[in-house]
mmCIF file of C-alpha atoms in Angstrom:
data_model
loop_
_atom_site.group_PDB
_atom_site.id
_atom_site.type_symbol
_atom_site.label_atom_id
_atom_site.label_comp_id
_atom_site.label_asym_id
_atom_site.label_seq_id
_atom_site.Cartn_x
_atom_site.Cartn_y
_atom_site.Cartn_z
ATOM 1 C CA ARG U 1 20.514 -0.271 -30.450
ATOM 2 C CA LEU U 2 21.985 2.058 -27.785
ATOM 3 C CA GLY U 3 18.504 3.292 -26.943
ATOM 4 C CA LEU U 4 17.287 -0.264 -26.408
ATOM 5 C CA VAL U 5 20.276 -1.101 -24.213
ATOM 6 C CA SER U 6 19.689 2.073 -22.208
ATOM 7 C CA MET U 7 16.024 1.245 -21.699
ATOM 8 C CA SER U 8 16.874 -2.296 -20.664
ATOM 9 C CA SER U 9 19.448 -1.036 -18.198
ATOM 10 C CA ALA U 10 16.969 1.477 -16.811
ATOM 11 C CA ARG U 11 14.322 -1.187 -16.291
ATOM 12 C CA VAL U 12 16.725 -3.552 -14.533
ATOM 13 C CA SER U 13 18.158 -0.829 -12.296
ATOM 14 C CA PHE U 14 14.705 0.426 -11.364
ATOM 15 C CA ALA U 15 13.505 -3.133 -10.760
ATOM 16 C CA VAL U 16 16.265 -3.661 -8.196
ATOM 17 C CA LEU U 17 15.399 -0.415 -6.404
ATOM 18 C CA ALA U 18 11.654 -1.073 -6.522
ATOM 19 C CA ALA U 19 12.160 -4.623 -5.217
ATOM 20 C CA LEU U 20 13.910 -3.285 -2.135
ATOM 21 C CA VAL U 21 11.061 -0.832 -1.563
ATOM 22 C CA THR U 22 8.451 -3.561 -2.104
ATOM 23 C CA ILE U 23 9.820 -6.050 0.426
ATOM 24 C CA THR U 24 10.463 -3.407 3.085
ATOM 25 C CA PRO U 25 7.644 -3.792 5.653
ATOM 26 C CA GLY U 26 5.218 -0.891 5.322
ATOM 27 C CA ILE U 27 1.594 0.189 5.089
ATOM 28 C CA ASP U 28 0.870 -1.888 1.987
ATOM 29 C CA THR U 29 2.170 -5.128 3.500
ATOM 30 C CA VAL U 30 0.185 -4.619 6.712
ATOM 31 C CA MET U 31 -3.030 -3.884 4.805
ATOM 32 C CA VAL U 32 -2.766 -6.897 2.482
ATOM 33 C CA LEU U 33 -1.828 -9.214 5.350
ATOM 34 C CA ARG U 34 -4.697 -8.106 7.581
ATOM 35 C CA ALA U 35 -7.184 -8.118 4.682
ATOM 36 C CA THR U 36 -6.301 -11.717 3.860
ATOM 37 C CA LEU U 37 -6.514 -12.865 7.468
ATOM 38 C CA ALA U 38 -9.873 -11.125 7.903
ATOM 39 C CA GLY U 39 -11.535 -11.808 4.568
ATOM 40 C CA GLY U 40 -9.585 -14.488 2.738
ATOM 41 C CA ARG U 41 -7.679 -14.551 -0.533
ATOM 42 C CA ARG U 42 -10.219 -12.596 -2.584
ATOM 43 C CA VAL U 43 -10.199 -9.670 -0.171
ATOM 44 C CA GLY U 44 -6.402 -9.750 0.088
ATOM 45 C CA ALA U 45 -6.066 -9.801 -3.708
ATOM 46 C CA ALA U 46 -8.548 -6.920 -4.061
ATOM 47 C CA THR U 47 -6.600 -4.860 -1.518
ATOM 48 C CA ALA U 48 -3.383 -5.541 -3.430
ATOM 49 C CA ALA U 49 -5.126 -4.536 -6.683
ATOM 50 C CA GLY U 50 -6.084 -1.188 -5.141
ATOM 51 C CA ILE U 51 -2.468 -0.660 -4.139
ATOM 52 C CA PHE U 52 -1.311 -1.504 -7.677
ATOM 53 C CA VAL U 53 -3.651 1.085 -9.188
ATOM 54 C CA GLY U 54 -2.365 3.676 -6.718
ATOM 55 C CA VAL U 55 1.255 2.889 -7.631
ATOM 56 C CA LEU U 56 0.423 3.214 -11.329
ATOM 57 C CA ALA U 57 -1.244 6.586 -10.688
ATOM 58 C CA TRP U 58 1.830 7.874 -8.849
ATOM 59 C CA GLY U 59 4.113 6.595 -11.612
ATOM 60 C CA VAL U 60 2.109 8.501 -14.227
ATOM 61 C CA ALA U 61 2.036 11.591 -12.005
ATOM 62 C CA ALA U 62 5.810 11.495 -11.606
ATOM 63 C CA ALA U 63 6.351 11.026 -15.347
ATOM 64 C CA VAL U 64 4.236 14.052 -16.280
ATOM 65 C CA GLY U 65 5.603 16.177 -13.442
ATOM 66 C CA VAL U 66 2.472 16.343 -11.274
ATOM 67 C CA SER U 67 4.107 14.826 -8.210
ATOM 68 C CA ALA U 68 7.155 17.073 -8.685
ATOM 69 C CA LEU U 69 4.827 20.058 -8.645
ATOM 70 C CA LEU U 70 3.171 18.679 -5.521
ATOM 71 C CA ALA U 71 6.556 18.327 -3.846
ATOM 72 C CA THR U 72 7.221 22.050 -4.351
ATOM 73 C CA TRP U 73 3.678 23.095 -3.400
ATOM 74 C CA VAL U 74 3.909 23.139 0.364
ATOM 75 C CA LEU U 75 0.189 23.533 1.094
ATOM 76 C CA GLY U 76 -0.895 20.759 -1.276
ATOM 77 C CA TYR U 77 1.751 18.378 0.019
ATOM 78 C CA THR U 78 0.815 19.145 3.620
ATOM 79 C CA VAL U 79 -2.909 18.614 3.014
ATOM 80 C CA LEU U 80 -2.234 15.307 1.254
ATOM 81 C CA ARG U 81 0.127 14.168 4.014
ATOM 82 C CA TYR U 82 -2.285 14.965 6.826
ATOM 83 C CA SER U 83 -5.189 13.410 4.937
ATOM 84 C CA GLY U 84 -3.216 10.208 4.506
ATOM 85 C CA ALA U 85 -2.164 10.236 8.153
ATOM 86 C CA ALA U 86 -5.770 10.769 9.283
ATOM 87 C CA TYR U 87 -6.999 7.921 7.077
ATOM 88 C CA LEU U 88 -4.453 5.487 8.509
ATOM 89 C CA LEU U 89 -5.194 6.616 12.054
ATOM 90 C CA VAL U 90 -8.930 6.055 11.569
ATOM 91 C CA LEU U 91 -8.346 2.553 10.187
ATOM 92 C CA GLY U 92 -5.866 1.767 12.943
ATOM 93 C CA PHE U 93 -8.016 3.027 15.815
ATOM 94 C CA ARG U 94 -11.046 1.141 14.506
ATOM 95 C CA LEU U 95 -9.058 -2.089 14.584
ATOM 96 C CA LEU U 96 -7.701 -1.314 18.052
ATOM 97 C CA ARG U 97 -11.190 -0.590 19.334
ATOM 98 C CA ALA U 98 -12.497 -3.880 17.957
ATOM 99 C CA ALA U 99 -9.565 -5.747 19.505
ATOM 100 C CA TRP U 100 -10.085 -4.031 22.865
ATOM 101 C CA ARG U 101 -13.848 -4.624 22.960
ATOM 102 C CA GLY U 102 -13.633 -8.164 21.649
ATOM 103 C CA ASP U 103 -16.255 -7.541 18.983
ATOM 104 C CA HIS U 104 -15.519 -10.807 17.177
ATOM 105 C CA THR U 105 -18.408 -12.898 18.416
ATOM 106 C CA ASP U 106 -18.264 -14.953 15.233
ATOM 107 C CA PRO U 107 -14.694 -16.200 14.563
ATOM 108 C CA ALA U 108 -15.401 -16.241 10.808
ATOM 109 C CA ALA U 109 -16.616 -12.652 10.566
ATOM 110 C CA ASP U 110 -15.677 -9.112 11.497
ATOM 111 C CA PRO U 111 -18.080 -6.724 13.197
ATOM 112 C CA PRO U 112 -20.173 -4.821 10.581
ATOM 113 C CA ALA U 113 -18.063 -1.652 10.853
ATOM 114 C CA LEU U 114 -14.914 -3.604 10.006
ATOM 115 C CA ALA U 115 -16.284 -6.304 7.703
ATOM 116 C CA LEU U 116 -14.110 -6.531 4.618
ATOM 117 C CA THR U 117 -15.435 -7.223 1.144
ATOM 118 C CA PRO U 118 -13.323 -7.224 -2.026
ATOM 119 C CA ALA U 119 -14.733 -3.806 -2.949
ATOM 120 C CA ARG U 120 -13.896 -2.332 0.442
ATOM 121 C CA GLY U 121 -10.449 -3.933 0.392
ATOM 122 C CA PHE U 122 -9.751 -2.446 -3.057
ATOM 123 C CA ARG U 123 -10.893 0.983 -1.878
ATOM 124 C CA GLN U 124 -8.767 0.883 1.263
ATOM 125 C CA GLY U 125 -5.654 -0.146 -0.670
ATOM 126 C CA LEU U 126 -6.205 2.520 -3.323
ATOM 127 C CA VAL U 127 -7.003 5.388 -0.950
ATOM 128 C CA ALA U 128 -4.150 4.582 1.428
ATOM 129 C CA ASN U 129 -1.725 4.597 -1.508
ATOM 130 C CA LEU U 130 -3.042 7.740 -3.189
ATOM 131 C CA LEU U 131 -3.016 9.665 0.107
ATOM 132 C CA ASN U 132 0.575 8.698 0.852
ATOM 133 C CA PRO U 133 2.789 11.471 -0.560
ATOM 134 C CA LYS U 134 5.881 9.462 0.322
ATOM 135 C CA VAL U 135 5.013 7.105 -2.536
ATOM 136 C CA GLY U 136 4.929 10.149 -4.795
ATOM 137 C CA ALA U 137 8.213 11.362 -3.319
ATOM 138 C CA PHE U 138 9.804 8.019 -4.178
ATOM 139 C CA TYR U 139 8.693 8.308 -7.797
ATOM 140 C CA VAL U 140 9.718 11.954 -8.028
ATOM 141 C CA ALA U 141 13.204 11.059 -6.787
ATOM 142 C CA ALA U 142 13.570 7.858 -8.796
ATOM 143 C CA VAL U 143 11.792 8.129 -12.160
ATOM 144 C CA PRO U 144 13.809 11.056 -13.628
ATOM 145 C CA HIS U 145 17.013 9.047 -13.136
ATOM 146 C CA PHE U 146 15.632 6.173 -15.207
ATOM 147 C CA LEU U 147 14.468 8.106 -18.255
ATOM 148 C CA PRO U 148 16.753 7.430 -21.256
ATOM 149 C CA ASP U 149 17.204 10.209 -23.792
ATOM 150 C CA GLY U 150 14.581 10.279 -26.509
ATOM 151 C CA VAL U 151 12.062 8.175 -24.572
ATOM 152 C CA SER U 152 8.573 9.415 -23.764
ATOM 153 C CA PRO U 153 8.532 10.341 -20.044
ATOM 154 C CA LEU U 154 4.893 9.299 -19.748
ATOM 155 C CA GLY U 155 5.430 5.954 -21.455
ATOM 156 C CA MET U 156 8.550 5.210 -19.429
ATOM 157 C CA GLY U 157 6.868 6.295 -16.193
ATOM 158 C CA VAL U 158 3.996 3.893 -16.852
ATOM 159 C CA LEU U 159 6.446 1.117 -17.766
ATOM 160 C CA LEU U 160 8.439 1.581 -14.549
ATOM 161 C CA ALA U 161 5.277 1.667 -12.468
ATOM 162 C CA LEU U 162 4.175 -1.593 -14.115
ATOM 163 C CA VAL U 163 7.555 -3.126 -13.254
ATOM 164 C CA HIS U 164 6.960 -2.075 -9.644
ATOM 165 C CA ASP U 165 3.449 -3.530 -9.754
ATOM 166 C CA LEU U 166 4.715 -6.829 -11.171
ATOM 167 C CA GLU U 167 7.172 -7.168 -8.308
ATOM 168 C CA GLY U 168 4.412 -6.255 -5.889
ATOM 169 C CA LEU U 169 2.217 -8.945 -7.458
ATOM 170 C CA VAL U 170 4.822 -11.606 -6.690
ATOM 171 C CA TRP U 171 5.418 -10.288 -3.160
ATOM 172 C CA PHE U 172 1.748 -9.929 -2.255
ATOM 173 C CA ALA U 173 0.918 -13.314 -3.788
ATOM 174 C CA ALA U 174 3.378 -14.886 -1.365
ATOM 175 C CA ILE U 175 1.898 -12.923 1.549
ATOM 176 C CA ILE U 176 -1.685 -13.787 0.589
ATOM 177 C CA LEU U 177 -0.876 -17.481 0.177
ATOM 178 C CA GLY U 178 0.951 -17.635 3.510
ATOM 179 C CA ALA U 179 -1.739 -15.662 5.349
ATOM 180 C CA HIS U 180 -4.499 -17.807 3.866
ATOM 181 C CA GLN U 181 -2.744 -20.967 5.038
ATOM 182 C CA ALA U 182 -2.445 -19.486 8.538
ATOM 183 C CA ARG U 183 -6.017 -18.217 8.590
ATOM 184 C CA SER U 184 -7.476 -21.404 10.036
ATOM 185 C CA LEU U 185 -5.004 -21.187 12.912
ATOM 186 C CA LEU U 186 -6.059 -17.599 13.625
ATOM 187 C CA ALA U 187 -9.806 -18.111 13.429
ATOM 188 C CA GLY U 188 -10.356 -18.066 17.188
ATOM 189 C CA ARG U 189 -11.635 -14.946 18.886
ATOM 190 C CA ARG U 190 -8.465 -14.387 20.893
ATOM 191 C CA ALA U 191 -6.249 -14.806 17.838
ATOM 192 C CA ARG U 192 -8.425 -12.430 15.802
ATOM 193 C CA ARG U 193 -8.177 -9.816 18.531
ATOM 194 C CA ALA U 194 -4.391 -10.210 18.530
ATOM 195 C CA VAL U 195 -4.246 -9.829 14.732
ATOM 196 C CA ASP U 196 -6.386 -6.686 14.808
ATOM 197 C CA ALA U 197 -4.422 -5.237 17.721
ATOM 198 C CA THR U 198 -1.149 -5.794 15.872
ATOM 199 C CA ALA U 199 -2.446 -4.428 12.555
ATOM 200 C CA GLY U 200 -4.142 -1.480 14.266
ATOM 201 C CA THR U 201 -0.972 -0.579 16.159
ATOM 202 C CA ALA U 202 1.072 -0.746 12.951
ATOM 203 C CA LEU U 203 -1.377 1.468 11.027
ATOM 204 C CA VAL U 204 -1.501 4.032 13.862
ATOM 205 C CA ALA U 205 2.315 4.075 13.964
ATOM 206 C CA PHE U 206 2.486 4.600 10.183
ATOM 207 C CA GLY U 207 -0.147 7.324 10.437
ATOM 208 C CA LEU U 208 1.754 9.174 13.144
ATOM 209 C CA ARG U 209 4.980 8.889 11.202
ATOM 210 C CA LEU U 210 3.322 10.121 8.011
ATOM 211 C CA GLY U 211 1.814 13.100 9.826
ATOM 212 C CA ALA U 212 5.001 13.999 11.699
ATOM 213 C CA PRO U 213 6.829 17.154 10.476
#
């Protein structure tokens, strides 16, 4: 009975913390929003799915101690951080270049280099999440405090990551629905350039912040 109460309390407490993290504007929100505006609901949902898989991977890593090891391994953490920063910078600069050059000759389509499909959206969401050591740092700091005595760390880590994903599902569903409704208003070339310029600037800023010492 006490174990069940403890697990329930852990889930609720973690859910509150994860909800605050989820709704705080960040890389994930920018990527899902831009993906939906550029490719529609399917692409936005696929991008969110990639993010969910990345979150689950970090939750498992934290539960089995992999991300804690990474946090103490300076070289590995540094390589991962710079790789993530470089990836965000590349995505951001590509969007800025398209916005600057006005590559959107067809309001309904991106230029080939930026065209988003569900598969590409999933890959971008997954890679951006896996290469962000700050997600791992969050799980390393949080998960150990929500592990009741006698509970499998791996099982609990997966459970907490799924709680985080469920909250993300609700949050991203709202973003995707809202962005899809606004998509027709942003279909013009000028509006598309503004969207890409804003998203590109945000991704470059996140990349620089991630790569900063």
